mmCIF file of C-alpha atoms and ligand atoms in Angstrom:
data_model
loop_
_atom_site.group_PDB
_atom_site.id
_atom_site.type_symbol
_atom_site.label_atom_id
_atom_site.label_comp_id
_atom_site.label_asym_id
_atom_site.label_seq_id
_atom_site.Cartn_x
_atom_site.Cartn_y
_atom_site.Cartn_z
ATOM 1 C CA MET Q 1152 0.002 0.259 -0.227
ATOM 2 C CA SER Q 1153 1.261 3.498 -0.690
ATOM 3 C CA ALA Q 1154 1.963 6.334 2.094
ATOM 4 C CA PRO Q 1155 -0.773 8.949 2.413
ATOM 5 C CA PRO Q 1156 0.306 12.169 0.324
ATOM 6 C CA VAL Q 1157 2.186 14.373 2.382
ATOM 7 C CA PRO Q 1158 0.626 17.754 2.155
ATOM 8 C CA GLY Q 1159 2.684 20.676 0.811
ATOM 9 C CA GLY Q 1160 5.486 18.411 1.987
ATOM 10 C CA PHE Q 1161 7.992 19.128 4.843
ATOM 11 C CA ARG Q 1162 11.695 20.079 4.532
ATOM 12 C CA ARG Q 1163 13.821 20.959 7.735
ATOM 13 C CA ALA Q 1164 17.680 21.191 7.777
ATOM 14 C CA THR Q 1165 19.756 21.424 10.744
ATOM 15 C CA PRO Q 1166 23.474 21.917 11.421
ATOM 16 C CA PHE Q 1167 24.948 19.952 15.041
ATOM 17 C CA THR Q 1168 28.062 19.018 16.466
ATOM 18 C CA LEU Q 1169 29.753 16.168 18.895
ATOM 19 C CA GLU Q 1170 32.202 16.175 21.009
ATOM 20 C CA SER Q 1171 34.674 13.608 22.792
ATOM 21 C CA ASP Q 1172 36.933 14.771 24.094
ATOM 22 C CA GLY Q 1173 38.098 18.146 23.224
ATOM 23 C CA GLN Q 1174 38.026 16.974 19.995
ATOM 24 C CA ARG Q 1175 35.019 18.325 17.553
ATOM 25 C CA PHE Q 1176 32.696 16.669 14.804
ATOM 26 C CA ASP Q 1177 30.609 19.296 13.006
ATOM 27 C CA GLY Q 1178 27.314 16.593 10.840
ATOM 28 C CA ALA Q 1179 23.836 18.024 9.783
ATOM 29 C CA MET Q 1180 20.789 16.581 9.666
ATOM 30 C CA ALA Q 1181 17.865 16.704 7.361
ATOM 31 C CA LEU Q 1182 14.361 15.806 7.247
ATOM 32 C CA VAL Q 1183 12.021 15.294 3.675
ATOM 33 C CA ALA Q 1184 9.079 14.577 2.272
ATOM 34 C CA ALA Q 1185 7.642 15.363 -0.405
ATOM 35 C CA PRO Q 1186 5.218 13.775 -3.583
ATOM 36 C CA PRO Q 1187 6.961 11.989 -5.981
ATOM 37 C CA ALA Q 1188 6.035 15.246 -8.896
ATOM 38 C CA GLU Q 1189 8.143 17.606 -6.533
ATOM 39 C CA LEU Q 1190 10.937 15.326 -6.635
ATOM 40 C CA GLU Q 1191 10.716 14.830 -10.161
ATOM 41 C CA ALA Q 1192 10.454 18.288 -11.184
ATOM 42 C CA ALA Q 1193 13.754 19.159 -9.486
ATOM 43 C CA ALA Q 1194 15.382 16.168 -10.373
ATOM 44 C CA LEU Q 1195 17.640 18.272 -12.856
ATOM 45 C CA GLY Q 1196 19.108 20.160 -10.429
ATOM 46 C CA GLU Q 1197 19.296 18.209 -7.317
ATOM 47 C CA LEU Q 1198 21.083 15.004 -8.844
ATOM 48 C CA ALA Q 1199 24.308 14.745 -10.127
ATOM 49 C CA PRO Q 1200 25.337 13.084 -13.757
ATOM 50 C CA ASP Q 1201 25.981 10.009 -12.240
ATOM 51 C CA GLU Q 1202 23.216 9.804 -9.550
ATOM 52 C CA ALA Q 1203 21.125 10.506 -12.284
ATOM 53 C CA GLN Q 1204 22.051 7.343 -13.681
ATOM 54 C CA LEU Q 1205 21.008 5.691 -10.854
ATOM 55 C CA LEU Q 1206 16.939 6.045 -11.877
ATOM 56 C CA THR Q 1207 16.858 3.156 -14.677
ATOM 57 C CA GLU Q 1208 13.770 2.313 -16.057
ATOM 58 C CA ARG Q 1209 14.057 -1.086 -14.355
ATOM 59 C CA LEU Q 1210 12.936 1.271 -11.198
ATOM 60 C CA ALA Q 1211 9.437 0.286 -9.318
ATOM 61 C CA PRO Q 1212 7.557 4.008 -8.659
ATOM 62 C CA ALA Q 1213 8.164 3.360 -5.135
ATOM 63 C CA ARG Q 1214 12.377 2.967 -4.932
ATOM 64 C CA ARG Q 1215 12.704 5.517 -7.736
ATOM 65 C CA HIS Q 1216 10.715 8.036 -5.290
ATOM 66 C CA SER Q 1217 12.727 7.022 -2.187
ATOM 67 C CA LEU Q 1218 15.666 7.377 -4.158
ATOM 68 C CA LEU Q 1219 14.590 10.977 -5.084
ATOM 69 C CA ALA Q 1220 13.903 11.776 -1.455
ATOM 70 C CA GLY Q 1221 17.075 9.948 0.302
ATOM 71 C CA ARG Q 1222 19.108 12.092 -2.681
ATOM 72 C CA ARG Q 1223 17.625 15.292 -0.716
ATOM 73 C CA ALA Q 1224 17.352 14.343 2.239
ATOM 74 C CA ALA Q 1225 21.664 13.942 1.679
ATOM 75 C CA LYS Q 1226 22.913 17.430 -0.204
ATOM 76 C CA ASP Q 1227 19.624 19.338 2.797
ATOM 77 C CA ALA Q 1228 22.177 18.001 5.158
ATOM 78 C CA LEU Q 1229 25.647 17.915 3.051
ATOM 79 C CA GLY Q 1230 24.764 21.254 1.808
ATOM 80 C CA LEU Q 1231 24.712 22.688 5.262
ATOM 81 C CA LEU Q 1232 29.111 21.421 5.774
ATOM 82 C CA ALA Q 1233 29.349 22.650 2.062
ATOM 83 C CA PRO Q 1234 26.940 26.155 1.807
ATOM 84 C CA GLU Q 1235 29.514 27.058 -0.503
ATOM 85 C CA LEU Q 1236 29.035 23.600 -2.789
ATOM 86 C CA ASP Q 1237 26.429 23.497 -6.058
ATOM 87 C CA ARG Q 1238 23.322 20.490 -4.986
ATOM 88 C CA ARG Q 1239 25.155 18.486 -8.315
ATOM 89 C CA ASP Q 1240 28.331 19.455 -7.111
ATOM 90 C CA ILE Q 1241 27.593 17.230 -4.007
ATOM 91 C CA HIS Q 1242 27.664 13.290 -5.470
ATOM 92 C CA VAL Q 1243 25.703 10.026 -2.809
ATOM 93 C CA LEU Q 1244 26.129 7.090 -5.202
ATOM 94 C CA PRO Q 1245 25.693 3.175 -3.256
ATOM 95 C CA GLY Q 1246 28.651 1.729 -2.295
ATOM 96 C CA LEU Q 1247 29.453 -2.007 -2.896
ATOM 97 C CA PHE Q 1248 27.267 -3.206 0.128
ATOM 98 C CA GLY Q 1249 24.305 -0.343 -0.840
ATOM 99 C CA GLN Q 1250 26.189 2.317 1.957
ATOM 100 C CA PRO Q 1251 25.976 6.134 0.916
ATOM 101 C CA VAL Q 1252 29.428 6.887 -0.571
ATOM 102 C CA VAL Q 1253 29.380 10.714 -0.468
ATOM 103 C CA THR Q 1254 32.154 12.217 -2.588
ATOM 104 C CA MET Q 1255 31.967 16.820 -2.666
ATOM 105 C CA PRO Q 1256 35.268 18.890 -3.924
ATOM 106 C CA GLY Q 1257 37.276 20.045 -1.723
ATOM 107 C CA ARG Q 1258 35.394 18.024 1.149
ATOM 108 C CA ALA Q 1259 37.137 14.456 2.301
ATOM 109 C CA ASN Q 1260 35.927 12.252 4.869
ATOM 110 C CA VAL Q 1261 32.933 13.331 5.107
ATOM 111 C CA GLN Q 1262 29.672 10.876 4.374
ATOM 112 C CA VAL Q 1263 25.411 10.746 5.621
ATOM 113 C CA THR Q 1264 23.373 7.828 6.223
ATOM 114 C CA LEU Q 1265 19.803 7.824 5.079
ATOM 115 C CA ALA Q 1266 16.924 6.215 5.754
ATOM 116 C CA HIS Q 1267 13.170 6.885 3.857
ATOM 117 C CA ALA Q 1268 9.302 5.596 4.312
ATOM 118 C CA GLY Q 1269 6.966 6.203 2.293
ATOM 119 C CA GLN Q 1270 7.431 10.186 1.154
ATOM 120 C CA ALA Q 1271 9.634 10.411 3.925
ATOM 121 C CA ALA Q 1272 13.633 10.682 4.124
ATOM 122 C CA LEU Q 1273 15.860 11.071 6.808
ATOM 123 C CA ALA Q 1274 19.431 12.252 6.296
ATOM 124 C CA LEU Q 1275 22.783 12.459 8.527
ATOM 125 C CA ALA Q 1276 25.891 13.947 7.216
ATOM 126 C CA HIS Q 1277 28.463 12.980 9.702
ATOM 127 C CA PRO Q 1278 32.933 13.532 9.874
ATOM 128 C CA GLU Q 1279 34.045 9.336 9.266
ATOM 129 C CA ALA Q 1280 35.784 10.001 12.311
ATOM 130 C CA CYS Q 1281 33.470 9.252 13.922
ATOM 131 C CA PRO Q 1282 30.643 7.044 12.228
ATOM 132 C CA MET Q 1283 26.730 7.487 12.654
ATOM 133 C CA GLY Q 1284 23.642 5.401 11.183
ATOM 134 C CA VAL Q 1285 19.955 6.492 11.236
ATOM 135 C CA ASP Q 1286 16.938 5.216 10.657
ATOM 136 C CA LEU Q 1287 13.292 5.977 10.064
ATOM 137 C CA GLU Q 1288 10.005 3.516 9.780
ATOM 138 C CA ARG Q 1289 6.428 3.945 9.007
ATOM 139 C CA PHE Q 1290 4.429 1.372 11.701
ATOM 140 C CA VAL Q 1291 2.227 -0.739 9.111
ATOM 141 C CA PRO Q 1292 -0.210 -3.219 11.447
ATOM 142 C CA ALA Q 1293 1.042 -6.200 8.856
ATOM 143 C CA HIS Q 1294 4.568 -6.125 10.680
ATOM 144 C CA LEU Q 1295 3.403 -6.829 13.409
ATOM 145 C CA GLY Q 1296 4.781 -9.777 13.769
ATOM 146 C CA ALA Q 1297 7.701 -10.095 12.173
ATOM 147 C CA LEU Q 1298 9.187 -7.182 14.674
ATOM 148 C CA ARG Q 1299 8.148 -9.573 17.236
ATOM 149 C CA GLU Q 1300 9.582 -12.238 16.326
ATOM 150 C CA GLN Q 1301 12.848 -9.660 15.908
ATOM 151 C CA THR Q 1302 12.969 -9.018 19.651
ATOM 152 C CA THR Q 1303 13.843 -11.229 22.756
ATOM 153 C CA ALA Q 1304 11.989 -11.391 25.407
ATOM 154 C CA ARG Q 1305 13.970 -8.931 27.674
ATOM 155 C CA GLU Q 1306 13.965 -6.752 24.543
ATOM 156 C CA ARG Q 1307 9.921 -6.309 24.893
ATOM 157 C CA GLU Q 1308 10.051 -5.978 28.859
ATOM 158 C CA ALA Q 1309 12.331 -2.690 28.899
ATOM 159 C CA VAL Q 1310 11.115 -1.370 26.097
ATOM 160 C CA ARG Q 1311 7.756 -1.638 27.957
ATOM 161 C CA VAL Q 1312 8.879 -0.358 30.379
ATOM 162 C CA ALA Q 1313 11.055 2.881 29.015
ATOM 163 C CA MET Q 1314 7.755 3.541 26.815
ATOM 164 C CA PRO Q 1315 4.491 1.959 27.656
ATOM 165 C CA GLY Q 1316 2.280 2.764 25.136
ATOM 166 C CA ASP Q 1317 1.480 1.158 21.861
ATOM 167 C CA GLU Q 1318 3.443 -2.401 21.309
ATOM 168 C CA GLY Q 1319 3.256 -1.544 17.787
ATOM 169 C CA GLN Q 1320 5.757 1.270 18.400
ATOM 170 C CA GLN Q 1321 7.770 -0.174 21.388
ATOM 171 C CA LEU Q 1322 8.781 -2.962 18.286
ATOM 172 C CA LEU Q 1323 9.557 0.199 15.713
ATOM 173 C CA LEU Q 1324 11.935 1.815 18.256
ATOM 174 C CA LEU Q 1325 13.862 -1.676 19.251
ATOM 175 C CA TRP Q 1326 13.935 -1.780 15.307
ATOM 176 C CA SER Q 1327 14.560 0.936 14.338
ATOM 177 C CA LEU Q 1328 17.831 1.094 16.268
ATOM 178 C CA LYS Q 1329 19.236 -1.749 15.644
ATOM 179 C CA GLU Q 1330 18.953 -0.967 11.548
ATOM 180 C CA ALA Q 1331 20.514 2.471 12.899
ATOM 181 C CA LEU Q 1332 23.138 0.854 14.673
ATOM 182 C CA SER Q 1333 23.426 -1.805 11.460
ATOM 183 C CA LYS Q 1334 24.154 1.330 9.130
ATOM 184 C CA ALA Q 1335 27.265 3.167 11.107
ATOM 185 C CA LEU Q 1336 28.130 -0.380 11.282
ATOM 186 C CA ARG Q 1337 27.491 -0.717 7.653
ATOM 187 C CA THR Q 1338 27.067 -4.328 7.548
ATOM 188 C CA GLY Q 1339 23.241 -3.160 7.142
ATOM 189 C CA LEU Q 1340 20.922 -6.079 8.411
ATOM 190 C CA THR Q 1341 22.958 -9.196 6.842
ATOM 191 C CA VAL Q 1342 23.969 -9.936 10.201
ATOM 192 C CA PRO Q 1343 22.100 -12.104 12.736
ATOM 193 C CA PHE Q 1344 19.516 -9.750 14.679
ATOM 194 C CA ALA Q 1345 20.377 -11.516 17.353
ATOM 195 C CA LEU Q 1346 23.915 -9.186 16.688
ATOM 196 C CA LEU Q 1347 22.352 -6.210 17.599
ATOM 197 C CA GLU Q 1348 20.319 -6.574 20.942
ATOM 198 C CA THR Q 1349 19.673 -3.705 22.441
ATOM 199 C CA THR Q 1350 19.905 -2.852 26.079
ATOM 200 C CA HIS Q 1351 20.137 -0.178 28.796
ATOM 201 C CA LEU Q 1352 17.016 0.996 27.577
ATOM 202 C CA SER Q 1353 16.304 4.272 28.908
ATOM 203 C CA PRO Q 1354 12.776 6.463 28.512
ATOM 204 C CA VAL Q 1355 13.912 10.130 27.187
ATOM 205 C CA PRO Q 1356 10.509 12.520 25.959
ATOM 206 C CA GLY Q 1357 8.879 10.972 22.978
ATOM 207 C CA GLY Q 1358 11.600 7.612 22.958
ATOM 208 C CA VAL Q 1359 14.315 5.899 24.246
ATOM 209 C CA THR Q 1360 18.567 5.686 24.013
ATOM 210 C CA ALA Q 1361 19.846 2.886 24.825
ATOM 211 C CA GLN Q 1362 23.401 0.529 24.542
ATOM 212 C CA PHE Q 1363 23.686 -2.457 22.071
ATOM 213 C CA ALA Q 1364 24.802 -5.694 24.111
ATOM 214 C CA ASN Q 1365 27.437 -6.752 21.009
ATOM 215 C CA PHE Q 1366 28.613 -3.384 20.189
ATOM 216 C CA ALA Q 1367 29.793 -1.247 23.738
ATOM 217 C CA GLN Q 1368 31.483 1.504 21.332
ATOM 218 C CA TYR Q 1369 28.207 2.614 20.511
ATOM 219 C CA GLU Q 1370 24.833 4.384 21.778
ATOM 220 C CA GLY Q 1371 21.471 4.815 20.459
ATOM 221 C CA ILE Q 1372 18.181 7.293 20.654
ATOM 222 C CA ALA Q 1373 15.137 6.995 19.115
ATOM 223 C CA PHE Q 1374 11.885 8.277 18.815
ATOM 224 C CA ALA Q 1375 8.025 7.845 17.757
ATOM 225 C CA ALA Q 1376 5.669 9.761 16.824
ATOM 226 C CA ALA Q 1377 3.048 7.303 15.334
ATOM 227 C CA PRO Q 1378 3.264 6.271 12.528
ATOM 228 C CA PHE Q 1379 6.864 7.051 12.105
ATOM 229 C CA VAL Q 1380 9.728 6.379 13.818
ATOM 230 C CA ALA Q 1381 13.601 7.831 13.654
ATOM 231 C CA ALA Q 1382 16.691 6.241 15.283
ATOM 232 C CA VAL Q 1383 20.039 7.243 15.801
ATOM 233 C CA ALA Q 1384 23.062 5.557 16.436
ATOM 234 C CA ARG Q 1385 26.469 6.689 17.144
ATOM 235 C CA PRO Q 1386 29.881 6.332 18.912
ATOM 236 C CA ARG Q 1387 29.744 5.910 22.472
ATOM 237 C CA LEU Q 1388 32.481 8.555 23.433
ATOM 238 C CA ALA Q 1389 31.104 11.437 21.141
ATOM 239 C CA LEU Q 1390 28.316 12.963 23.510
ATOM 240 C CA TRP Q 1391 25.621 16.102 22.720
ATOM 241 C CA PRO Q 1392 27.666 19.563 23.918
ATOM 242 C CA ALA Q 1393 25.437 19.624 27.390
ATOM 243 C CA ARG Q 1394 25.414 24.148 26.122
ATOM 244 C CA ASP Q 1395 23.514 23.451 22.912
ATOM 245 C CA GLY Q 1396 20.727 21.548 25.481
ATOM 246 C CA ASN Q 1397 20.793 17.574 23.261
ATOM 247 C CA THR Q 1398 19.791 20.261 20.065
ATOM 248 C CA LEU Q 1399 20.137 17.471 17.911
ATOM 249 C CA PRO Q 1400 17.679 14.683 19.648
ATOM 250 C CA VAL Q 1401 15.336 17.382 20.622
ATOM 251 C CA ARG Q 1402 14.666 18.944 17.252
ATOM 252 C CA LEU Q 1403 14.599 14.877 15.845
ATOM 253 C CA ARG Q 1404 12.171 14.089 18.282
ATOM 254 C CA ASP Q 1405 9.832 17.878 17.170
ATOM 255 C CA TRP Q 1406 10.522 17.620 12.967
ATOM 256 C CA LEU Q 1407 9.121 13.741 13.394
ATOM 257 C CA GLY Q 1408 6.288 15.570 15.402
ATOM 258 C CA ALA Q 1409 5.402 17.720 13.240
ATOM 259 C CA LEU Q 1410 5.859 15.096 9.988
ATOM 260 C CA ALA Q 1411 3.321 12.546 12.008
ATOM 261 C CA THR Q 1412 0.614 15.323 11.497
ATOM 262 C CA LEU Q 1413 0.716 15.464 8.520
ATOM 263 C CA GLY Q 1414 0.093 12.200 7.941
HETATM 264 C C1 LIG A 589 20.771 -1.036 4.930
HETATM 265 C C2 LIG A 589 19.575 -1.479 4.763
HETATM 266 C C3 LIG A 589 19.096 -2.438 6.565
HETATM 267 C C4 LIG A 589 18.239 -0.706 4.878
HETATM 268 O O1 LIG A 589 17.177 -1.257 4.643
HETATM 269 P P1 LIG A 589 15.812 -0.835 4.039
HETATM 270 O O2 LIG A 589 14.691 -0.837 4.908
HETATM 271 O O3 LIG A 589 15.956 -0.952 3.289
HETATM 272 O O4 LIG A 589 16.152 0.820 3.896
HETATM 273 P P2 LIG A 589 16.516 2.650 4.881
HETATM 274 O O5 LIG A 589 15.046 3.386 4.087
HETATM 275 O O6 LIG A 589 16.421 2.191 5.986
HETATM 276 O O7 LIG A 589 17.530 2.812 4.343
HETATM 277 C C5 LIG A 589 18.006 2.738 2.809
HETATM 278 C C6 LIG A 589 19.557 3.118 3.181
HETATM 279 O O8 LIG A 589 20.309 2.557 3.521
HETATM 280 C C7 LIG A 589 21.480 2.591 2.962
HETATM 281 N N1 LIG A 589 21.798 1.621 3.044
HETATM 282 C C8 LIG A 589 22.264 0.839 2.195
HETATM 283 N N2 LIG A 589 22.972 -0.496 2.780
HETATM 284 C C9 LIG A 589 24.056 -0.200 3.829
HETATM 285 C C10 LIG A 589 24.999 -0.243 4.515
HETATM 286 N N3 LIG A 589 25.232 -1.720 4.558
HETATM 287 N N4 LIG A 589 25.617 0.529 5.252
HETATM 288 C C11 LIG A 589 25.036 1.576 6.017
HETATM 289 N N5 LIG A 589 24.007 2.364 4.768
HETATM 290 C C12 LIG A 589 23.398 1.637 3.871
HETATM 291 C C13 LIG A 589 21.454 3.484 1.495
HETATM 292 O O9 LIG A 589 21.311 4.674 2.153
HETATM 293 C C14 LIG A 589 19.817 3.463 1.453
HETATM 294 O O10 LIG A 589 19.558 4.309 1.238
HETATM 295 P P3 LIG A 589 19.486 4.320 -0.937
HETATM 296 O O11 LIG A 589 19.636 3.628 -1.452
HETATM 297 O O12 LIG A 589 18.407 5.027 -1.863
HETATM 298 O O13 LIG A 589 21.181 5.150 -0.838
HETATM 299 C C15 LIG A 589 18.746 -2.602 4.243
HETATM 300 O O14 LIG A 589 19.479 -2.597 2.918
HETATM 301 C C16 LIG A 589 19.942 -3.659 4.291
HETATM 302 O O15 LIG A 589 20.033 -4.501 5.709
HETATM 303 N N6 LIG A 589 21.567 -4.000 3.253
HETATM 304 C C17 LIG A 589 22.145 -4.507 3.496
HETATM 305 C C18 LIG A 589 23.382 -4.660 2.654
HETATM 306 C C19 LIG A 589 23.340 -5.879 1.599
HETATM 307 O O16 LIG A 589 22.165 -6.469 1.624
HETATM 308 N N7 LIG A 589 22.465 -4.897 -0.412
HETATM 309 C C20 LIG A 589 22.523 -5.395 -1.136
HETATM 310 C C21 LIG A 589 23.073 -5.161 -2.005
HETATM 311 S S1 LIG A 589 24.815 -6.313 -1.484
#
């Protein structure tokens, strides 16, 4: 079933900073949603020629749309880090594992992680030195059983305590945290789900933070605003500066809430 249209679209972007032991990591995040016709009309001014070649005749319409929405979000985020560049000078192409690989003139070691759900896409640009992953999901009731199967009893109990409420949202939150981690690791979901197990879930307004049983070096944060869930995985040592009042997670939570009101 295709996602309902997004009236008027949605487009937000913000820079952010992470700090670790005196080192500073600058990144940017963008969340977009737009109907296919708008993205198609803008594609010529958005895509580098090698990116445009990804839009082959064989692509299903939904995949074509997600590819365009994802590139828009990626370039909104990357563009904040390199505002002097034309969007067509920023190249986001799939690596051998499908992972997005960024090249842009004058900037080395900047990468992006991205996700799409329905008409929406979330992207987070980050220095290669600070590997990160994001996920964005839209709840589909038919997936409830599969979501349940990919969790342990311990995880289900932990998320029930950390975020009491709808089971679908709880399970999607766990899924999303794992998928965000899998992108930071560049494996995607090719590894056994159990390897990505979450632990130490703690409530935060609108969502949870989590650690990972087998990847103690990462920490996750995820927010739910039905029907959407979004998650970010980042190195545990890289902290949001206290002076910013947790700017990025709070923005993500608020944007997700705003996106959810569009349907
Ligand atoms: C990564 C993965 C979990 C994404 O799941 P999804 O629900 O289909 O899609 P999402 O919208 O959440 O994310 C898609 C984005 O993840 C990114 N991605 C894909 N593979 C990735 C990987 N191995 N590592 C990090 N990011 C990856 C891409 O940017 C992709 O968007 P794009 O193709 O438009 O650039 C899934 O594609 C996967 O498990 N891939 C594993 C690698 C694989 O099997 N590749 C097949 C070719 S060898």
